[in-house]
CSV table of C-alpha atoms and ligand atoms in Angstrom, one decimal:
chain,number,residue,atom,x,y,z
A,1,MET,CA,71.1,-0.3,-22.1
A,2,THR,CA,69.8,3.1,-23.3
A,3,PRO,CA,67.1,5.1,-21.4
A,4,ALA,CA,64.7,4.6,-24.4
A,5,MET,CA,65.1,0.8,-24.2
A,6,THR,CA,64.7,0.8,-20.4
A,7,GLY,CA,61.5,2.9,-20.7
A,8,SER,CA,60.0,0.5,-23.2
A,9,ILE,CA,60.8,-2.6,-21.0
A,10,ALA,CA,59.4,-0.8,-17.9
A,11,TRP,CA,56.2,-0.1,-19.9
A,12,VAL,CA,55.8,-3.8,-20.7
A,13,LEU,CA,56.4,-4.7,-17.1
A,14,MET,CA,53.7,-2.2,-16.1
A,15,VAL,CA,51.2,-3.8,-18.4
A,16,VAL,CA,52.0,-7.3,-17.2
A,17,GLY,CA,51.7,-6.1,-13.6
A,18,TRP,CA,48.4,-4.4,-14.3
A,19,TYR,CA,46.9,-7.6,-15.9
A,20,ALA,CA,48.3,-9.8,-13.1
A,21,ILE,CA,46.5,-7.7,-10.5
A,22,ARG,CA,43.2,-7.6,-12.5
A,23,TYR,CA,42.9,-11.2,-13.7
A,24,PRO,CA,41.7,-12.9,-10.5
A,25,PHE,CA,39.0,-10.2,-10.0
A,26,GLU,CA,37.9,-10.5,-13.6
A,27,ARG,CA,37.5,-14.3,-13.1
A,28,ARG,CA,35.6,-13.9,-9.9
A,29,ALA,CA,33.3,-11.2,-11.3
A,30,LYS,CA,32.0,-13.5,-13.9
A,31,ARG,CA,30.4,-15.6,-11.2
A,32,ARG,CA,28.3,-12.8,-9.7
A,33,ARG,CA,25.1,-11.7,-11.4
A,34,VAL,CA,24.8,-8.2,-12.8
A,35,GLU,CA,21.6,-6.5,-11.5
A,36,ARG,CA,21.9,-3.1,-13.1
A,37,THR,CA,24.2,-1.8,-15.9
A,38,ARG,CA,25.1,1.3,-17.8
A,39,ARG,CA,26.9,-0.6,-20.5
A,40,GLY,CA,25.8,0.2,-24.1
A,41,PRO,CA,27.3,1.7,-27.3
A,42,ALA,CA,28.6,4.8,-25.6
A,43,GLU,CA,30.4,2.8,-22.9
A,44,THR,CA,31.8,0.4,-25.5
A,45,LEU,CA,33.2,3.4,-27.5
A,46,ARG,CA,34.7,5.0,-24.4
A,47,MET,CA,36.4,1.7,-23.5
A,48,ALA,CA,37.7,1.2,-27.0
A,49,ILE,CA,39.2,4.7,-27.1
A,50,SER,CA,40.9,4.1,-23.7
A,51,LEU,CA,42.2,0.7,-24.8
A,52,THR,CA,43.6,2.2,-28.0
A,53,GLY,CA,45.5,4.9,-26.0
A,54,LEU,CA,46.7,2.7,-23.1
A,55,GLY,CA,47.2,-0.6,-24.9
A,56,ILE,CA,47.0,-0.8,-28.7
A,57,LEU,CA,49.1,2.3,-29.8
A,58,PRO,CA,51.9,1.8,-27.2
A,59,GLY,CA,51.8,-1.9,-27.8
A,60,ILE,CA,52.4,-1.4,-31.6
A,61,PHE,CA,55.2,1.1,-30.9
A,62,VAL,CA,57.0,-1.3,-28.5
A,63,ALA,CA,56.6,-4.3,-30.8
A,64,THR,CA,57.4,-2.6,-34.2
A,65,GLY,CA,58.9,0.9,-33.5
A,66,TRP,CA,56.0,2.6,-35.4
A,67,PRO,CA,55.5,5.5,-35.7
A,68,ASP,CA,59.2,5.9,-36.2
A,69,PHE,CA,59.1,9.6,-37.1
A,70,ALA,CA,57.8,10.4,-33.6
A,71,ARG,CA,60.7,8.9,-31.7
A,72,THR,CA,62.2,10.8,-28.8
A,73,ASP,CA,65.4,10.5,-26.8
A,74,PRO,CA,64.5,10.5,-23.1
A,75,SER,CA,66.9,11.3,-20.3
A,76,TRP,CA,67.5,8.9,-17.3
A,77,GLY,CA,65.7,11.5,-15.1
A,78,ARG,CA,62.5,11.2,-17.2
A,79,ILE,CA,62.7,7.4,-17.0
A,80,ALA,CA,63.1,7.5,-13.2
A,81,PHE,CA,60.0,9.7,-12.9
A,82,GLY,CA,58.2,7.2,-15.2
A,83,VAL,CA,59.2,4.3,-13.0
A,84,ALA,CA,58.0,6.2,-9.9
A,85,ALA,CA,54.6,6.9,-11.5
A,86,MET,CA,54.4,3.3,-12.6
A,87,ALA,CA,55.0,2.1,-9.0
A,88,LEU,CA,52.4,4.5,-7.7
A,89,ALA,CA,49.9,3.3,-10.3
A,90,LEU,CA,50.4,-0.4,-9.5
A,91,VAL,CA,50.2,0.1,-5.8
A,92,LEU,CA,46.9,2.1,-6.1
A,93,PHE,CA,45.5,-0.3,-8.6
A,94,ARG,CA,46.1,-3.3,-6.3
A,95,LYS,CA,44.6,-1.4,-3.3
A,96,THR,CA,41.4,-0.4,-5.3
A,97,HIS,CA,40.9,-4.0,-6.5
A,98,LYS,CA,41.3,-5.4,-3.0
A,99,ALA,CA,38.9,-2.8,-1.5
A,100,LEU,CA,36.2,-3.4,-4.2
A,101,GLY,CA,36.5,-7.2,-4.1
A,102,LYS,CA,33.3,-8.8,-5.2
A,103,MET,CA,31.9,-5.4,-6.2
A,104,TRP,CA,34.7,-5.0,-8.9
A,105,SER,CA,33.7,-4.6,-12.5
A,106,VAL,CA,35.6,-3.5,-15.6
A,107,SER,CA,32.6,-1.4,-16.7
A,108,LEU,CA,29.5,0.2,-15.1
A,109,ASP,CA,27.7,-2.7,-13.4
A,110,ILE,CA,25.8,-3.2,-10.1
A,111,ARG,CA,26.1,-6.8,-9.0
A,112,GLU,CA,23.9,-8.8,-6.8
A,113,LYS,CA,24.3,-7.9,-3.1
A,114,HIS,CA,26.4,-4.9,-4.2
A,115,GLU,CA,27.6,-2.8,-1.2
A,116,LEU,CA,28.9,0.7,-1.2
A,117,VAL,CA,32.6,0.7,-0.3
A,118,THR,CA,33.6,3.8,1.7
A,119,SER,CA,36.6,2.7,3.6
A,120,GLY,CA,40.3,2.1,3.0
A,121,ILE,CA,41.5,3.7,-0.2
A,122,TYR,CA,37.8,4.7,-0.8
A,123,LYS,CA,37.6,6.7,2.4
A,124,ARG,CA,38.7,10.1,0.9
A,125,LEU,CA,38.5,9.3,-2.8
A,126,ARG,CA,35.5,8.0,-4.7
A,127,HIS,CA,37.4,7.1,-7.9
A,128,PRO,CA,40.9,5.9,-6.7
A,129,MET,CA,41.1,3.3,-9.5
A,130,TYR,CA,40.9,6.2,-12.0
A,131,SER,CA,43.7,7.9,-10.0
A,132,ALA,CA,45.7,4.7,-10.7
A,133,PHE,CA,44.8,4.9,-14.4
A,134,TRP,CA,45.9,8.6,-14.5
A,135,ALA,CA,49.2,7.6,-12.9
A,136,MET,CA,49.6,4.7,-15.4
A,137,ALA,CA,48.9,7.1,-18.3
A,138,LEU,CA,51.5,9.5,-17.0
A,139,ALA,CA,54.0,6.7,-16.5
A,140,GLN,CA,53.4,5.7,-20.2
A,141,ALA,CA,54.0,9.3,-21.4
A,142,LEU,CA,57.3,9.4,-19.4
A,143,LEU,CA,58.5,5.9,-20.2
A,144,LEU,CA,57.8,5.5,-23.9
A,145,PRO,CA,60.3,7.3,-26.2
A,146,ASN,CA,57.7,8.4,-28.7
A,147,TRP,CA,55.6,11.6,-28.7
A,148,ILE,CA,52.5,9.8,-30.2
A,149,ALA,CA,52.5,6.4,-28.4
A,150,GLY,CA,53.6,8.0,-25.1
A,151,PRO,CA,50.9,10.6,-24.5
A,152,ALA,CA,48.2,8.4,-26.2
A,153,GLY,CA,47.3,7.0,-22.8
A,154,LEU,CA,46.6,10.4,-21.3
A,155,VAL,CA,44.3,11.3,-24.3
A,156,GLY,CA,42.6,7.9,-24.4
A,157,PHE,CA,42.0,7.5,-20.7
A,158,GLY,CA,41.2,11.2,-20.4
A,159,ILE,CA,38.3,10.8,-22.8
A,160,LEU,CA,37.0,7.7,-20.9
A,161,PHE,CA,37.3,9.5,-17.6
A,162,ALA,CA,35.5,12.7,-18.8
A,163,ALA,CA,32.7,10.8,-20.4
A,164,ARG,CA,32.2,8.0,-17.8
A,165,ILE,CA,32.3,9.8,-14.5
A,166,GLY,CA,28.9,11.3,-14.9
A,167,PRO,CA,27.0,8.1,-15.8
A,168,GLU,CA,28.9,6.2,-13.1
A,169,GLU,CA,28.0,8.6,-10.4
A,170,ARG,CA,24.3,8.7,-11.5
A,171,MET,CA,24.2,4.9,-11.4
A,172,MET,CA,25.7,4.9,-7.9
A,173,GLU,CA,23.2,7.6,-6.8
A,174,GLU,CA,20.2,5.7,-8.3
A,175,THR,CA,21.4,2.5,-6.4
A,176,PHE,CA,22.5,3.8,-3.1
A,177,GLY,CA,20.5,7.1,-2.8
A,178,GLU,CA,21.3,9.3,0.2
A,179,ALA,CA,24.2,7.1,1.3
A,180,TYR,CA,26.0,7.9,-2.0
A,181,ARG,CA,25.1,11.6,-1.9
A,182,ALA,CA,26.6,11.9,1.6
A,183,TYR,CA,29.7,9.9,0.5
A,184,LYS,CA,30.0,12.2,-2.6
A,185,ALA,CA,29.8,15.3,-0.4
A,186,ARG,CA,32.7,14.2,1.8
A,187,THR,CA,35.1,12.8,-0.8
A,188,ALA,CA,37.1,14.1,-3.7
A,189,ARG,CA,37.2,12.3,-7.1
A,190,ILE,CA,40.8,11.4,-7.7
A,191,ILE,CA,43.1,13.7,-5.7
A,192,PRO,CA,42.5,14.0,-1.9
A,193,GLY,CA,41.3,17.5,-1.0
A,194,LEU,CA,41.7,18.9,-4.5
A,195,PHE,CA,39.6,17.3,-7.2
B,1,LIG,C1,36.0,0.3,-13.1
B,1,LIG,S1,35.3,0.3,-11.5
B,1,LIG,C2,35.9,1.9,-11.0
B,1,LIG,C3,35.5,2.2,-9.6
B,1,LIG,C4,35.7,3.7,-9.2
B,1,LIG,N1,35.2,4.6,-10.2
B,1,LIG,C5,37.2,4.0,-9.0
B,1,LIG,O1,37.8,4.7,-9.8
B,1,LIG,O2,37.8,3.5,-8.0
B,1,LIG,C6,33.6,0.6,-11.8
B,1,LIG,C7,32.7,-0.2,-11.0
B,1,LIG,O3,33.0,0.0,-9.6
B,1,LIG,C8,31.8,0.0,-8.8
B,1,LIG,N2,32.0,1.0,-7.8
B,1,LIG,C9,32.5,2.3,-8.0
B,1,LIG,N3,32.6,2.9,-6.8
B,1,LIG,C10,32.2,2.0,-5.8
B,1,LIG,C11,32.0,2.1,-4.4
B,1,LIG,N4,32.4,3.1,-3.7
B,1,LIG,N5,31.5,1.0,-3.8
B,1,LIG,C12,31.2,-0.1,-4.5
B,1,LIG,N6,31.3,-0.2,-5.8
B,1,LIG,C13,31.8,0.8,-6.5
B,1,LIG,C14,30.7,0.4,-9.8
B,1,LIG,O4,29.6,-0.5,-9.6
B,1,LIG,C15,31.3,0.2,-11.2
B,1,LIG,O5,30.6,-0.9,-11.8
């Protein structure tokens, strides 16, 4: 098997793993009433852009080979780094879902009896699920042998991240007040001690 083929297969496994982790939380979340939300046209657009970069474009490439002119020939070393980033992404993704539990939401919602989670993976980082998405987007860039479909995840998720983090933190501050401000002061966003 070539590195290019291995990379594409690993990407498919990453998407399957990602959905398997998320599915039970998605089902459970439907049963809890949303009390406050920041959903709207801007959030829908952000999510569509991210889905295009992380799912639609790479999915089309893996299924059809398009865009053919942008194909690359990755080394085994690059694929190995991609698999390491993929493993990190899935471990982080699982930990964040477990920690958020009933408070999980795909978008910006405050559910009934919503509590602020500040322990476990949320102790030093306030957006560890977004750290997982960055690792996933990096894995995609390394694994997919295509210079459009590969980096599309970094661009798509980067746009969602940059545009969502402000509204999300404002929503959390409006809901949890001083407790969130204190939490924000002692945590980093996505990389412990750095950013
Ligand atoms: C897609 S999740 C992303 C969570 C977080 N930004 C992260 O990267 O880990 C968004 C939802 O998580 C909830 N949320 C975010 N941080 C939280 C926290 N520390 N405690 C409880 N709920 C949180 C918000 O209500 C929001 O609807």
